[in-house]
N, CA and C of each residue as an Amber inpcrd file, in Angstrom:
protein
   294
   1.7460000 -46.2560000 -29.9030000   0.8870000 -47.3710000 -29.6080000
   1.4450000 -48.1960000 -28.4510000   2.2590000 -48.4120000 -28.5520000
   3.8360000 -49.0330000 -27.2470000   3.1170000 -48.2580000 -25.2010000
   3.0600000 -47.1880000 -25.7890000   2.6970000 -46.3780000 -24.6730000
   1.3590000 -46.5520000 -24.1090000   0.1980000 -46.8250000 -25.0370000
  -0.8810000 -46.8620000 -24.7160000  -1.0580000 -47.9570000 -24.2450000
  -0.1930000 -49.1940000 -25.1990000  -0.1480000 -50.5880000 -24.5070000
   0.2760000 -50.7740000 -22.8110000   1.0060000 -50.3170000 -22.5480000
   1.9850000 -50.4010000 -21.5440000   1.2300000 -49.5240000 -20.3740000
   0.4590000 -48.0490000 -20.8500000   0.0780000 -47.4320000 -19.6370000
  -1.3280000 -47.8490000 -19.1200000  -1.8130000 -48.2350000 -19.8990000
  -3.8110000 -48.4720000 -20.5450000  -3.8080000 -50.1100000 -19.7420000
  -4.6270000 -50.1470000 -18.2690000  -4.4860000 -51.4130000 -18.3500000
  -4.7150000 -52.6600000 -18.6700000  -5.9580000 -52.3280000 -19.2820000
  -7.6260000 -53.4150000 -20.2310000  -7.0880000 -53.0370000 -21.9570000
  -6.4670000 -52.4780000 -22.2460000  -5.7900000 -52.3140000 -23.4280000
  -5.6090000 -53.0980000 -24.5140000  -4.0820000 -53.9410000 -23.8280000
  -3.9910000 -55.0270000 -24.4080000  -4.8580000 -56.3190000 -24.4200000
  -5.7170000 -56.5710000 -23.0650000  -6.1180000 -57.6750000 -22.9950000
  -7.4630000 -57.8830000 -24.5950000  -8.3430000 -56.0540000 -24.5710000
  -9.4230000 -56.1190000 -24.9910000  -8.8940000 -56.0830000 -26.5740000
  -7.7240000 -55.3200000 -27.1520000  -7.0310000 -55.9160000 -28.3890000
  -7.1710000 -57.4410000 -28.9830000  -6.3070000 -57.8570000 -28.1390000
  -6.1780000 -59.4640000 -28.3400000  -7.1960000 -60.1050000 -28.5830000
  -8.0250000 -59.7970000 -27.5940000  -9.8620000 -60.9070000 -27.2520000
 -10.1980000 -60.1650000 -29.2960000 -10.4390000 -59.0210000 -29.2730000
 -10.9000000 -58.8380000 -30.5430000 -10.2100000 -59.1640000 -31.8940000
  -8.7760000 -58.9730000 -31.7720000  -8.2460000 -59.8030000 -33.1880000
  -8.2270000 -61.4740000 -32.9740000  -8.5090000 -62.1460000 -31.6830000
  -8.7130000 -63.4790000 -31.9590000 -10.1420000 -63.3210000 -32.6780000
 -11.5160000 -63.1420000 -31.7840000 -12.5460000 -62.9330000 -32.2880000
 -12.7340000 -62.9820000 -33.8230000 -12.3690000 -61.7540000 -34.0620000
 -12.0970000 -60.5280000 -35.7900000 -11.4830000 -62.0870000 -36.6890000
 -10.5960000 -62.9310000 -36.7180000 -10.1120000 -63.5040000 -37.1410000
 -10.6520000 -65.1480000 -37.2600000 -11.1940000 -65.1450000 -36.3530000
 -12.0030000 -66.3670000 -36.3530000 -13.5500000 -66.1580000 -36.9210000
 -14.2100000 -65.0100000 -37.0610000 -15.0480000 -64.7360000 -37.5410000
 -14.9410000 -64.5750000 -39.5650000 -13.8520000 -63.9650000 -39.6600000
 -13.7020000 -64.0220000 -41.1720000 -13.2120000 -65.4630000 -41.7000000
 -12.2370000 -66.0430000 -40.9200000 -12.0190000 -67.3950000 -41.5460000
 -13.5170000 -68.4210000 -41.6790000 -14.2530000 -68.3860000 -40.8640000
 -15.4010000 -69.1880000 -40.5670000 -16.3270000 -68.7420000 -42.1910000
 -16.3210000 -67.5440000 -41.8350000 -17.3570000 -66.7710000 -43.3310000
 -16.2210000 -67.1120000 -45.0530000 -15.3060000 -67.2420000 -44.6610000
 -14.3830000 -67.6690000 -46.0250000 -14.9620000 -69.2820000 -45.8740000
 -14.6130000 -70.1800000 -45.1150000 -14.9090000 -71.5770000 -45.3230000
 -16.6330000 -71.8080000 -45.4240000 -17.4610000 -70.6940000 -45.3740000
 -18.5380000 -70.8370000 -45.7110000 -19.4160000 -70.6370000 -47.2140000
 -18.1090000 -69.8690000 -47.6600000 -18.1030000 -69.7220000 -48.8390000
 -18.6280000 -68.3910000 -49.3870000 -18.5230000 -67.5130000 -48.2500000
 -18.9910000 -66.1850000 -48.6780000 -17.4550000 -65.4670000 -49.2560000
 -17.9730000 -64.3500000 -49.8050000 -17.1430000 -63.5920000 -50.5600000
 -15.4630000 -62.9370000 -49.2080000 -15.0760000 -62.6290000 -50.1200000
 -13.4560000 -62.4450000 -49.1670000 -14.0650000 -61.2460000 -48.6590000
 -14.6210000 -60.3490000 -49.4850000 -14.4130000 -58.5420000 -48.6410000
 -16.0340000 -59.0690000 -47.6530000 -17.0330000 -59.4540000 -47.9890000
 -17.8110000 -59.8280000 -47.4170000 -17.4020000 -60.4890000 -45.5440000
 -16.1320000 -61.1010000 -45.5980000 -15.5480000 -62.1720000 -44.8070000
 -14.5500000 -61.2670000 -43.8400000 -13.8440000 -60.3320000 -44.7940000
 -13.4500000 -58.8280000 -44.1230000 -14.2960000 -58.0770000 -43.5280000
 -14.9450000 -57.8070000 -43.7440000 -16.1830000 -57.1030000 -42.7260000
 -16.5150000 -57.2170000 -41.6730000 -17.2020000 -58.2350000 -41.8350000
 -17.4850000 -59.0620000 -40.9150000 -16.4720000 -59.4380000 -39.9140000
 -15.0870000 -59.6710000 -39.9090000 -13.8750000 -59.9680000 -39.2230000
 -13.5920000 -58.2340000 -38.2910000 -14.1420000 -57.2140000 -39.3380000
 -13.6220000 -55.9840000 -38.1730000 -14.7180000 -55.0350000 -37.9690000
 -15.9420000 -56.1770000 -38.2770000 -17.0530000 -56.0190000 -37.1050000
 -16.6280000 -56.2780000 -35.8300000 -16.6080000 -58.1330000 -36.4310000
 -16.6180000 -58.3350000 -34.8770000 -15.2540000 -58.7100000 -34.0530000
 -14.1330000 -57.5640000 -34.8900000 -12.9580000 -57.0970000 -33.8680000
 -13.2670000 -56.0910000 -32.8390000 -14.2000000 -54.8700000 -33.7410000
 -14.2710000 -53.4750000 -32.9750000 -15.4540000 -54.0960000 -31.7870000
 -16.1990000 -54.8710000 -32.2470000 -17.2850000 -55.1790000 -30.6810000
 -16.6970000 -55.7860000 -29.8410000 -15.9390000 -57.0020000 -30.1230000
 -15.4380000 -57.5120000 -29.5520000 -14.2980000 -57.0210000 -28.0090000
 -13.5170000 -55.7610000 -29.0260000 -12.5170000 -55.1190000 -28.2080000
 -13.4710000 -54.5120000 -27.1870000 -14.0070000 -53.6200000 -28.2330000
 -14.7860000 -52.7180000 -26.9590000 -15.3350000 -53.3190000 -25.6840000
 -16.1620000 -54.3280000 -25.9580000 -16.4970000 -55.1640000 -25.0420000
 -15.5420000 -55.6510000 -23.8040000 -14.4070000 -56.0800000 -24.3160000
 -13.9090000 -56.7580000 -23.6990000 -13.1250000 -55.5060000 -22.7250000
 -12.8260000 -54.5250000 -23.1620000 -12.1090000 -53.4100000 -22.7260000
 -12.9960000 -53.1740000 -21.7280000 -14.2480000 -52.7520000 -21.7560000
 -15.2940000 -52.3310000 -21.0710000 -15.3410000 -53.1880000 -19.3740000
 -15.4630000 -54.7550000 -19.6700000 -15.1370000 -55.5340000 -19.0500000
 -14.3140000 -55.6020000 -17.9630000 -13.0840000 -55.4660000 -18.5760000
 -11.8930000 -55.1940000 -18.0830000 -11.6430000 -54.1120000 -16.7680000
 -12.2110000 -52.6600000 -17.5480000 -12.5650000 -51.8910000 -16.4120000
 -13.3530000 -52.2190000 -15.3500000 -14.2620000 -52.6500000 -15.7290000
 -15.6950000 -53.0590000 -14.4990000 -14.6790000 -53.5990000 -13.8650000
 -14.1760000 -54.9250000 -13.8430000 -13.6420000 -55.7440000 -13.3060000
 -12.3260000 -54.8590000 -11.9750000 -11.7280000 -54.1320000 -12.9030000
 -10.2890000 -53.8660000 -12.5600000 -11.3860000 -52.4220000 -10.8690000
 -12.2510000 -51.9800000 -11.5720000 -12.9700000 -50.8490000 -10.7520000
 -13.5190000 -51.6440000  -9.4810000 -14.0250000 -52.3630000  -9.6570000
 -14.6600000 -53.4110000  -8.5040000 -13.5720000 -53.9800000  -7.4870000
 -12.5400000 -54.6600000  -8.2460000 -11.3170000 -55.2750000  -6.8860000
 -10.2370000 -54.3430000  -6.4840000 -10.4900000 -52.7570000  -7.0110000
 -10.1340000 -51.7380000  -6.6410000 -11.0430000 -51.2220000  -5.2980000
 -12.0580000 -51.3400000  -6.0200000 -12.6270000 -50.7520000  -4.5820000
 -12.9130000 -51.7000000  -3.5390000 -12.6760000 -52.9100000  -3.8130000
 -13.0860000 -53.4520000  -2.6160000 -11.2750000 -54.1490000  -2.0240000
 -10.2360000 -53.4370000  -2.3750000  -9.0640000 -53.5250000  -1.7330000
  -9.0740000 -52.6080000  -0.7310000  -9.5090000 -51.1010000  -1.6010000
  -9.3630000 -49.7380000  -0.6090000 -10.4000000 -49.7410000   0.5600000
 -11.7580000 -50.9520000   0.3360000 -12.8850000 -50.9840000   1.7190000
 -11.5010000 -51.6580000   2.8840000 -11.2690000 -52.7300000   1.8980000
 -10.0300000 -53.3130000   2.9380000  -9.4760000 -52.7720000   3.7100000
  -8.0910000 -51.6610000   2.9510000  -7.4050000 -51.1490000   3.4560000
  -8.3000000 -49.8270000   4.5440000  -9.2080000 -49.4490000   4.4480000
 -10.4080000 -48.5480000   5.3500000 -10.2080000 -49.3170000   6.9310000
 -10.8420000 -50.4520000   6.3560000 -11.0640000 -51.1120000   8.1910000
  -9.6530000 -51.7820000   8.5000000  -8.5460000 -51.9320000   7.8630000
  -7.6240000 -52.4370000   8.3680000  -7.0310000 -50.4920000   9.1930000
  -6.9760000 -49.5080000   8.5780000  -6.8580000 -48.2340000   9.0230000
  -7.3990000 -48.2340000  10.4500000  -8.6400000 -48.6850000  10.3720000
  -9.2990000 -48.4060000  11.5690000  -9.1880000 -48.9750000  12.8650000
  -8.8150000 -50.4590000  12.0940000  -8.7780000 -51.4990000  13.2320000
 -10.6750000 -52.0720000  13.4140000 -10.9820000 -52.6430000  12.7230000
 -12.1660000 -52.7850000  12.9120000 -12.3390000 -54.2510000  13.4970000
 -12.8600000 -54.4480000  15.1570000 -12.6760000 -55.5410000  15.5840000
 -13.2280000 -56.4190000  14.7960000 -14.6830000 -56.2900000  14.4490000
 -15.6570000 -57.2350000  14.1280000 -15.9920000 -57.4580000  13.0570000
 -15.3620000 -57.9340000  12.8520000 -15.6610000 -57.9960000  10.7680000
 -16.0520000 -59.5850000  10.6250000 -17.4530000 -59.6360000   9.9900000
 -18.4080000 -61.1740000   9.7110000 -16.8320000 -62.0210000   9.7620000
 -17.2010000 -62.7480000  10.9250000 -16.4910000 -63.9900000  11.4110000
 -15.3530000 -64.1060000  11.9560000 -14.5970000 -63.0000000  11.8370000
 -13.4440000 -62.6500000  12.4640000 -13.5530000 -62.3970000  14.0840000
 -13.0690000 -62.7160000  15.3840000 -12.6960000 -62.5420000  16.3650000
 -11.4940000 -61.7060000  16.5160000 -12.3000000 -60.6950000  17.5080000
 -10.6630000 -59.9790000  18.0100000 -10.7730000 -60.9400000  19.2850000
  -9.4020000 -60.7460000  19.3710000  -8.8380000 -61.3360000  20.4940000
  -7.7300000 -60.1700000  21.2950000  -7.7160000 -59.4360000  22.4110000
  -6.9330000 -58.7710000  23.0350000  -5.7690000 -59.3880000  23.8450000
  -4.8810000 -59.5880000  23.6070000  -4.1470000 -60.4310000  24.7200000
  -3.6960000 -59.9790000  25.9360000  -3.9180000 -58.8230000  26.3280000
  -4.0500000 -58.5690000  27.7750000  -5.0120000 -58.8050000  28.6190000
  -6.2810000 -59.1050000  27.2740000  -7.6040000 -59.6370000  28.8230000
  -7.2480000 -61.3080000  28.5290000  -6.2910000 -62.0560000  27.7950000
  -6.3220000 -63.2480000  27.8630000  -5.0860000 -63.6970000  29.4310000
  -4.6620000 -62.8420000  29.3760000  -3.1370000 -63.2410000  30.5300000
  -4.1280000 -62.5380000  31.6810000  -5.3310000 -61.6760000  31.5650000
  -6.3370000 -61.8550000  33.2230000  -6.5810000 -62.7040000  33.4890000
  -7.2260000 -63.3330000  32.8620000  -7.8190000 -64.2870000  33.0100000
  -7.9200000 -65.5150000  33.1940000  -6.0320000 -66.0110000  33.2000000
  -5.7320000 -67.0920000  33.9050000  -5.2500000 -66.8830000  34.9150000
C-alpha cells in the first residue's frame, strides 16, 4: 500500500478527501439518530464516491498542466517569436539602428 501511495500521484490526495468525507458522513447520521450499521454505510458510501471522485479529479487536473507545460516547452524548442503579447526583440537590429 506504501508503494501505491508513494508511486500513484492523485492517490493519496483522493484517499484522504474520502475518509474525511466517509467520516463526517457517518458521524452526522449517528447524531441524527439513525442506527450505527445504518451510519456505517452510509460513511463507506460516501468514502468510495468520494475517493473516486476526487482521484478522478486529480488526474484531469494533473493531465491538463501536463500538457500545457509540454505546449510550453514545444515553442520554447522552437523559439517562437510571437506568442499573444510577448515581443521579440533581436538585439542586433537594436545596435542598427542607433
Amino acid at each position: 500500500m506504501r508503494n501505491v501511495l508513494k508511486t500513484e500521484p492523485c492517490a493519496r490526495e483522493g484517499l484522504l478527501y474520502g475518509m474525511g468525507v466517509g467520516t463526517t458522513v457517518a458521524v452526522l447520521r449517528v447524531f441524527k439518530g439513525r442506527s450505527l450499521v445504518s451510519a456505517g454505510n452510509w460513511g463507506i458510501v460516501a468514502f468510495g464516491l468520494v475517493a473516486v471522485v476526487a482521484k478522478k479529479l486529480c488526474h484531469f487536473q494533473y493531465a491538463h498542466q501536463s500538457a500545457k507545460l509540454n505546449t510550453l516547452f514545444e515553442m520554447q524548442s522552437k523559439k517562437v517569436p510571437n506568442v499573444k503579447g510577448f515581443q521579440h526583440s533581436d538585439p542586433a537590429k537594436d545596435d542598427d539602428t542607433e
